[in-house]
Amino acid sequence: MPTSTRSSQFLSWSSLIQSYSRHNRIFSLSLIDALNTPLFHNTQLSRRLSLRDAKAILSWMASSEGGNRAEFIGTKKGGGGKSGAAAAAAAGGDEEGGRVWIYWRRPEEWAAALEEWVERTGQKGTVLTLYEIVEGDASRKEEFHGMDMDLLLKSLGVCVKRGKAQVFGGEGSEGVKFF
């Protein structure tokens, strides 16, 4: 198959996966479990994407060519310049049916959304719990409401690097203060 055709197919799949994940508020998925969802299995047409093809798509999404729109959980971001499957293998990650972040917004985009929300709601200088951010009434209408705590921490890490926030406290009782 010509490279441009394959890239076009990967781009279409990436767009579909991101849209599906955004619509269903999915931040990560298990590759094995996802094979039986409408995302990869069309029961009306009796068509199903194979595990090998799903892994190829997600590996492409995890590459710079795919816009870093996915990341195998348990792998180091970038994996020493390796993409997707190579990074997962190098880091000992379980790509075979393992969990994958689906970045319909990348952590830096979530960081910007969090900073904008804090500014808009007048919460600069206020200590917020992580639970309050993703489950509180004040964030109910925000896209990050219900976000996985690990993804929230990754996104807050971007805010910290930008000098916009400080995270403190122990695991399970973390708080954050935005500047």
PDB file of C-alpha atoms in Angstrom:
ATOM      1  CA  MET A   1       0.000   0.000   0.000  1.00  0.00           C
ATOM      2  CA  PRO A   2       1.426   3.417  -0.918  1.00  0.00           C
ATOM      3  CA  THR A   3       2.681   5.465   2.020  1.00  0.00           C
ATOM      4  CA  SER A   4       0.327   8.368   1.292  1.00  0.00           C
ATOM      5  CA  THR A   5      -2.703   6.031   1.336  1.00  0.00           C
ATOM      6  CA  ARG A   6      -1.596   4.467   4.618  1.00  0.00           C
ATOM      7  CA  SER A   7      -0.927   7.908   6.164  1.00  0.00           C
ATOM      8  CA  SER A   8      -4.342   9.080   5.007  1.00  0.00           C
ATOM      9  CA  GLN A   9      -5.986   6.024   6.590  1.00  0.00           C
ATOM     10  CA  PHE A  10      -4.060   6.548   9.839  1.00  0.00           C
ATOM     11  CA  LEU A  11      -5.092  10.214   9.856  1.00  0.00           C
ATOM     12  CA  SER A  12      -8.753   9.254   9.369  1.00  0.00           C
ATOM     13  CA  TRP A  13      -8.567   6.657  12.142  1.00  0.00           C
ATOM     14  CA  SER A  14      -6.826   9.134  14.440  1.00  0.00           C
ATOM     15  CA  SER A  15      -9.563  11.691  13.843  1.00  0.00           C
ATOM     16  CA  LEU A  16     -12.262   9.073  14.483  1.00  0.00           C
ATOM     17  CA  ILE A  17     -10.595   7.818  17.689  1.00  0.00           C
ATOM     18  CA  GLN A  18     -10.159  11.363  19.011  1.00  0.00           C
ATOM     19  CA  SER A  19     -13.761  12.334  18.166  1.00  0.00           C
ATOM     20  CA  TYR A  20     -15.161   9.134  19.680  1.00  0.00           C
ATOM     21  CA  SER A  21     -13.057   9.580  22.810  1.00  0.00           C
ATOM     22  CA  ARG A  22     -14.039  13.227  23.182  1.00  0.00           C
ATOM     23  CA  HIS A  23     -17.733  12.483  22.684  1.00  0.00           C
ATOM     24  CA  ASN A  24     -17.642   9.598  25.179  1.00  0.00           C
ATOM     25  CA  ARG A  25     -15.275  11.421  27.583  1.00  0.00           C
ATOM     26  CA  ILE A  26     -12.636   8.707  27.271  1.00  0.00           C
ATOM     27  CA  PHE A  27      -9.140   9.718  28.351  1.00  0.00           C
ATOM     28  CA  SER A  28      -7.492   6.297  28.149  1.00  0.00           C
ATOM     29  CA  LEU A  29      -8.463   2.918  26.846  1.00  0.00           C
ATOM     30  CA  SER A  30      -7.425  -0.693  27.083  1.00  0.00           C
ATOM     31  CA  LEU A  31      -6.550  -1.874  23.607  1.00  0.00           C
ATOM     32  CA  ILE A  32      -7.977  -5.374  24.159  1.00  0.00           C
ATOM     33  CA  ASP A  33     -11.230  -4.055  25.660  1.00  0.00           C
ATOM     34  CA  ALA A  34     -11.608  -1.371  22.986  1.00  0.00           C
ATOM     35  CA  LEU A  35     -11.609  -3.991  20.217  1.00  0.00           C
ATOM     36  CA  ASN A  36     -15.138  -4.962  21.310  1.00  0.00           C
ATOM     37  CA  THR A  37     -16.507  -1.406  21.395  1.00  0.00           C
ATOM     38  CA  PRO A  38     -18.219   0.448  18.536  1.00  0.00           C
ATOM     39  CA  LEU A  39     -14.914   2.267  18.037  1.00  0.00           C
ATOM     40  CA  PHE A  40     -13.272  -0.801  16.479  1.00  0.00           C
ATOM     41  CA  HIS A  41     -16.223  -3.168  15.942  1.00  0.00           C
ATOM     42  CA  ASN A  42     -19.136  -2.395  13.625  1.00  0.00           C
ATOM     43  CA  THR A  43     -21.745  -5.037  14.438  1.00  0.00           C
ATOM     44  CA  GLN A  44     -24.121  -3.910  11.662  1.00  0.00           C
ATOM     45  CA  LEU A  45     -21.461  -4.522   9.017  1.00  0.00           C
ATOM     46  CA  SER A  46     -19.900  -7.469  10.874  1.00  0.00           C
ATOM     47  CA  ARG A  47     -16.524  -5.735  10.551  1.00  0.00           C
ATOM     48  CA  ARG A  48     -13.867  -5.557  13.224  1.00  0.00           C
ATOM     49  CA  LEU A  49     -10.403  -4.026  13.330  1.00  0.00           C
ATOM     50  CA  SER A  50      -7.699  -6.535  14.232  1.00  0.00           C
ATOM     51  CA  LEU A  51      -5.493  -6.096  17.293  1.00  0.00           C
ATOM     52  CA  ARG A  52      -2.485  -5.731  14.983  1.00  0.00           C
ATOM     53  CA  ASP A  53      -4.144  -2.935  12.981  1.00  0.00           C
ATOM     54  CA  ALA A  54      -5.421  -1.156  16.109  1.00  0.00           C
ATOM     55  CA  LYS A  55      -1.890  -1.244  17.568  1.00  0.00           C
ATOM     56  CA  ALA A  56      -0.476   0.113  14.297  1.00  0.00           C
ATOM     57  CA  ILE A  57      -2.951   3.014  14.351  1.00  0.00           C
ATOM     58  CA  LEU A  58      -2.281   3.854  18.005  1.00  0.00           C
ATOM     59  CA  SER A  59       1.483   3.590  17.459  1.00  0.00           C
ATOM     60  CA  TRP A  60       1.149   6.036  14.567  1.00  0.00           C
ATOM     61  CA  MET A  61      -0.942   8.352  16.764  1.00  0.00           C
ATOM     62  CA  ALA A  62       1.820   8.173  19.406  1.00  0.00           C
ATOM     63  CA  SER A  63       4.448   9.272  16.870  1.00  0.00           C
ATOM     64  CA  SER A  64       5.335  12.816  15.890  1.00  0.00           C
ATOM     65  CA  GLU A  65       3.815  12.115  12.460  1.00  0.00           C
ATOM     66  CA  GLY A  66       0.560  11.285  14.258  1.00  0.00           C
ATOM     67  CA  GLY A  67       0.753  14.495  16.285  1.00  0.00           C
ATOM     68  CA  ASN A  68       1.551  12.682  19.563  1.00  0.00           C
ATOM     69  CA  ARG A  69      -2.185  12.113  20.016  1.00  0.00           C
ATOM     70  CA  ALA A  70      -1.694   8.871  21.958  1.00  0.00           C
ATOM     71  CA  GLU A  71       0.793   7.492  24.448  1.00  0.00           C
ATOM     72  CA  PHE A  72       1.192   3.951  25.702  1.00  0.00           C
ATOM     73  CA  ILE A  73       0.807   4.133  29.472  1.00  0.00           C
ATOM     74  CA  GLY A  74       3.886   3.041  31.325  1.00  0.00           C
ATOM     75  CA  THR A  75       6.226   4.236  28.581  1.00  0.00           C
ATOM     76  CA  LYS A  76       8.483   7.240  28.738  1.00  0.00           C
ATOM     77  CA  LYS A  77       7.243  10.040  26.468  1.00  0.00           C
ATOM     78  CA  GLY A  78       9.477  10.017  23.432  1.00  0.00           C
ATOM     79  CA  GLY A  79      11.110   6.726  24.515  1.00  0.00           C
ATOM     80  CA  GLY A  80      14.560   7.885  23.406  1.00  0.00           C
ATOM     81  CA  GLY A  81      13.280   8.954  20.007  1.00  0.00           C
ATOM     82  CA  LYS A  82      11.383   5.711  19.459  1.00  0.00           C
ATOM     83  CA  SER A  83       7.736   5.785  18.543  1.00  0.00           C
ATOM     84  CA  GLY A  84       4.785   3.754  19.777  1.00  0.00           C
ATOM     85  CA  ALA A  85       5.631   0.037  19.739  1.00  0.00           C
ATOM     86  CA  ALA A  86       9.394   0.594  19.961  1.00  0.00           C
ATOM     87  CA  ALA A  87       9.005   2.935  22.932  1.00  0.00           C
ATOM     88  CA  ALA A  88       6.664   0.504  24.692  1.00  0.00           C
ATOM     89  CA  ALA A  89       9.044  -2.400  24.109  1.00  0.00           C
ATOM     90  CA  ALA A  90      12.077  -0.373  25.216  1.00  0.00           C
ATOM     91  CA  ALA A  91      10.335   0.707  28.415  1.00  0.00           C
ATOM     92  CA  GLY A  92       8.971  -2.745  29.108  1.00  0.00           C
ATOM     93  CA  GLY A  93       5.441  -1.399  28.652  1.00  0.00           C
ATOM     94  CA  ASP A  94       2.628  -3.801  27.919  1.00  0.00           C
ATOM     95  CA  GLU A  95       1.572  -2.616  24.515  1.00  0.00           C
ATOM     96  CA  GLU A  96      -0.083  -5.977  23.812  1.00  0.00           C
ATOM     97  CA  GLY A  97      -3.568  -5.005  24.933  1.00  0.00           C
ATOM     98  CA  GLY A  98      -2.145  -2.416  27.311  1.00  0.00           C
ATOM     99  CA  ARG A  99      -3.585   0.951  28.228  1.00  0.00           C
ATOM    100  CA  VAL A 100      -3.167   3.967  26.000  1.00  0.00           C
ATOM    101  CA  TRP A 101      -3.737   7.659  26.648  1.00  0.00           C
ATOM    102  CA  ILE A 102      -5.917   9.128  23.903  1.00  0.00           C
ATOM    103  CA  TYR A 103      -5.021  12.779  23.612  1.00  0.00           C
ATOM    104  CA  TRP A 104      -8.036  14.475  22.072  1.00  0.00           C
ATOM    105  CA  ARG A 105      -6.271  17.258  23.930  1.00  0.00           C
ATOM    106  CA  ARG A 106      -2.579  16.847  24.674  1.00  0.00           C
ATOM    107  CA  PRO A 107      -1.372  17.547  28.252  1.00  0.00           C
ATOM    108  CA  GLU A 108      -0.137  21.013  27.229  1.00  0.00           C
ATOM    109  CA  GLU A 109      -3.594  21.772  25.779  1.00  0.00           C
ATOM    110  CA  TRP A 110      -5.248  20.566  28.997  1.00  0.00           C
ATOM    111  CA  ALA A 111      -2.821  22.758  30.959  1.00  0.00           C
ATOM    112  CA  ALA A 112      -3.933  25.804  28.961  1.00  0.00           C
ATOM    113  CA  ALA A 113      -7.610  24.887  29.526  1.00  0.00           C
ATOM    114  CA  LEU A 114      -7.011  24.529  33.272  1.00  0.00           C
ATOM    115  CA  GLU A 115      -5.176  27.868  33.431  1.00  0.00           C
ATOM    116  CA  GLU A 116      -7.990  29.566  31.500  1.00  0.00           C
ATOM    117  CA  TRP A 117     -10.631  28.040  33.813  1.00  0.00           C
ATOM    118  CA  VAL A 118      -8.770  29.161  36.947  1.00  0.00           C
ATOM    119  CA  GLU A 119      -8.476  32.685  35.500  1.00  0.00           C
ATOM    120  CA  ARG A 120     -12.123  32.785  34.375  1.00  0.00           C
ATOM    121  CA  THR A 121     -13.459  31.533  37.717  1.00  0.00           C
ATOM    122  CA  GLY A 122     -11.225  33.779  39.836  1.00  0.00           C
ATOM    123  CA  GLN A 123      -9.401  30.955  41.581  1.00  0.00           C
ATOM    124  CA  LYS A 124      -5.833  32.213  41.205  1.00  0.00           C
ATOM    125  CA  GLY A 125      -4.073  31.970  44.555  1.00  0.00           C
ATOM    126  CA  THR A 126      -6.677  29.521  45.865  1.00  0.00           C
ATOM    127  CA  VAL A 127      -5.666  26.004  46.879  1.00  0.00           C
ATOM    128  CA  LEU A 128      -7.733  23.465  44.956  1.00  0.00           C
ATOM    129  CA  THR A 129      -7.774  19.722  45.499  1.00  0.00           C
ATOM    130  CA  LEU A 130      -7.335  17.558  42.426  1.00  0.00           C
ATOM    131  CA  TYR A 131     -10.673  15.934  43.205  1.00  0.00           C
ATOM    132  CA  GLU A 132     -12.310  19.367  43.271  1.00  0.00           C
ATOM    133  CA  ILE A 133     -10.893  20.145  39.813  1.00  0.00           C
ATOM    134  CA  VAL A 134     -12.127  16.995  38.088  1.00  0.00           C
ATOM    135  CA  GLU A 135     -15.239  16.166  40.139  1.00  0.00           C
ATOM    136  CA  GLY A 136     -16.361  19.459  41.700  1.00  0.00           C
ATOM    137  CA  ASP A 137     -19.508  21.396  40.876  1.00  0.00           C
ATOM    138  CA  ALA A 138     -17.461  24.350  39.601  1.00  0.00           C
ATOM    139  CA  SER A 139     -15.939  22.224  36.824  1.00  0.00           C
ATOM    140  CA  ARG A 140     -19.071  20.284  35.875  1.00  0.00           C
ATOM    141  CA  LYS A 141     -19.423  22.011  32.479  1.00  0.00           C
ATOM    142  CA  GLU A 142     -15.700  21.829  31.660  1.00  0.00           C
ATOM    143  CA  GLU A 143     -14.174  19.280  29.291  1.00  0.00           C
ATOM    144  CA  PHE A 144     -11.722  18.197  31.979  1.00  0.00           C
ATOM    145  CA  HIS A 145     -14.547  17.259  34.384  1.00  0.00           C
ATOM    146  CA  GLY A 146     -14.178  13.529  35.050  1.00  0.00           C
ATOM    147  CA  MET A 147     -10.588  13.470  33.783  1.00  0.00           C
ATOM    148  CA  ASP A 148      -8.344  10.632  34.896  1.00  0.00           C
ATOM    149  CA  MET A 149      -6.232  11.798  37.875  1.00  0.00           C
ATOM    150  CA  ASP A 150      -2.975  10.664  36.250  1.00  0.00           C
ATOM    151  CA  LEU A 151      -3.713  12.742  33.152  1.00  0.00           C
ATOM    152  CA  LEU A 152      -4.613  15.695  35.376  1.00  0.00           C
ATOM    153  CA  LEU A 153      -1.237  15.346  37.123  1.00  0.00           C
ATOM    154  CA  LYS A 154       0.552  15.216  33.738  1.00  0.00           C
ATOM    155  CA  SER A 155      -1.281  18.374  32.677  1.00  0.00           C
ATOM    156  CA  LEU A 156      -0.593  20.136  35.969  1.00  0.00           C
ATOM    157  CA  GLY A 157       3.071  19.210  35.487  1.00  0.00           C
ATOM    158  CA  VAL A 158       2.997  21.371  32.355  1.00  0.00           C
ATOM    159  CA  CYS A 159       1.503  24.243  34.397  1.00  0.00           C
ATOM    160  CA  VAL A 160       4.276  23.817  36.984  1.00  0.00           C
ATOM    161  CA  LYS A 161       6.973  23.893  34.278  1.00  0.00           C
ATOM    162  CA  ARG A 162       5.411  27.087  32.910  1.00  0.00           C
ATOM    163  CA  GLY A 163       5.585  28.619  36.408  1.00  0.00           C
ATOM    164  CA  LYS A 164       1.789  28.897  36.551  1.00  0.00           C
ATOM    165  CA  ALA A 165       1.084  26.452  39.381  1.00  0.00           C
ATOM    166  CA  GLN A 166       2.490  24.499  42.302  1.00  0.00           C
ATOM    167  CA  VAL A 167       1.363  20.983  43.206  1.00  0.00           C
ATOM    168  CA  PHE A 168       1.833  19.816  46.777  1.00  0.00           C
ATOM    169  CA  GLY A 169       0.659  17.150  49.216  1.00  0.00           C
ATOM    170  CA  GLY A 170       0.916  13.378  49.262  1.00  0.00           C
ATOM    171  CA  GLU A 171      -0.494  10.813  46.892  1.00  0.00           C
ATOM    172  CA  GLY A 172      -4.261  10.852  47.108  1.00  0.00           C
ATOM    173  CA  SER A 173      -4.383  14.216  48.869  1.00  0.00           C
ATOM    174  CA  GLU A 174      -2.647  16.475  46.369  1.00  0.00           C
ATOM    175  CA  GLY A 175      -3.577  20.098  46.042  1.00  0.00           C
ATOM    176  CA  VAL A 176      -2.637  22.736  43.512  1.00  0.00           C
ATOM    177  CA  LYS A 177      -2.282  26.477  43.674  1.00  0.00           C
ATOM    178  CA  PHE A 178      -2.312  28.518  40.468  1.00  0.00           C
ATOM    179  CA  PHE A 179      -0.400  31.814  40.203  1.00  0.00           C
TER     180      PHE A 179
END
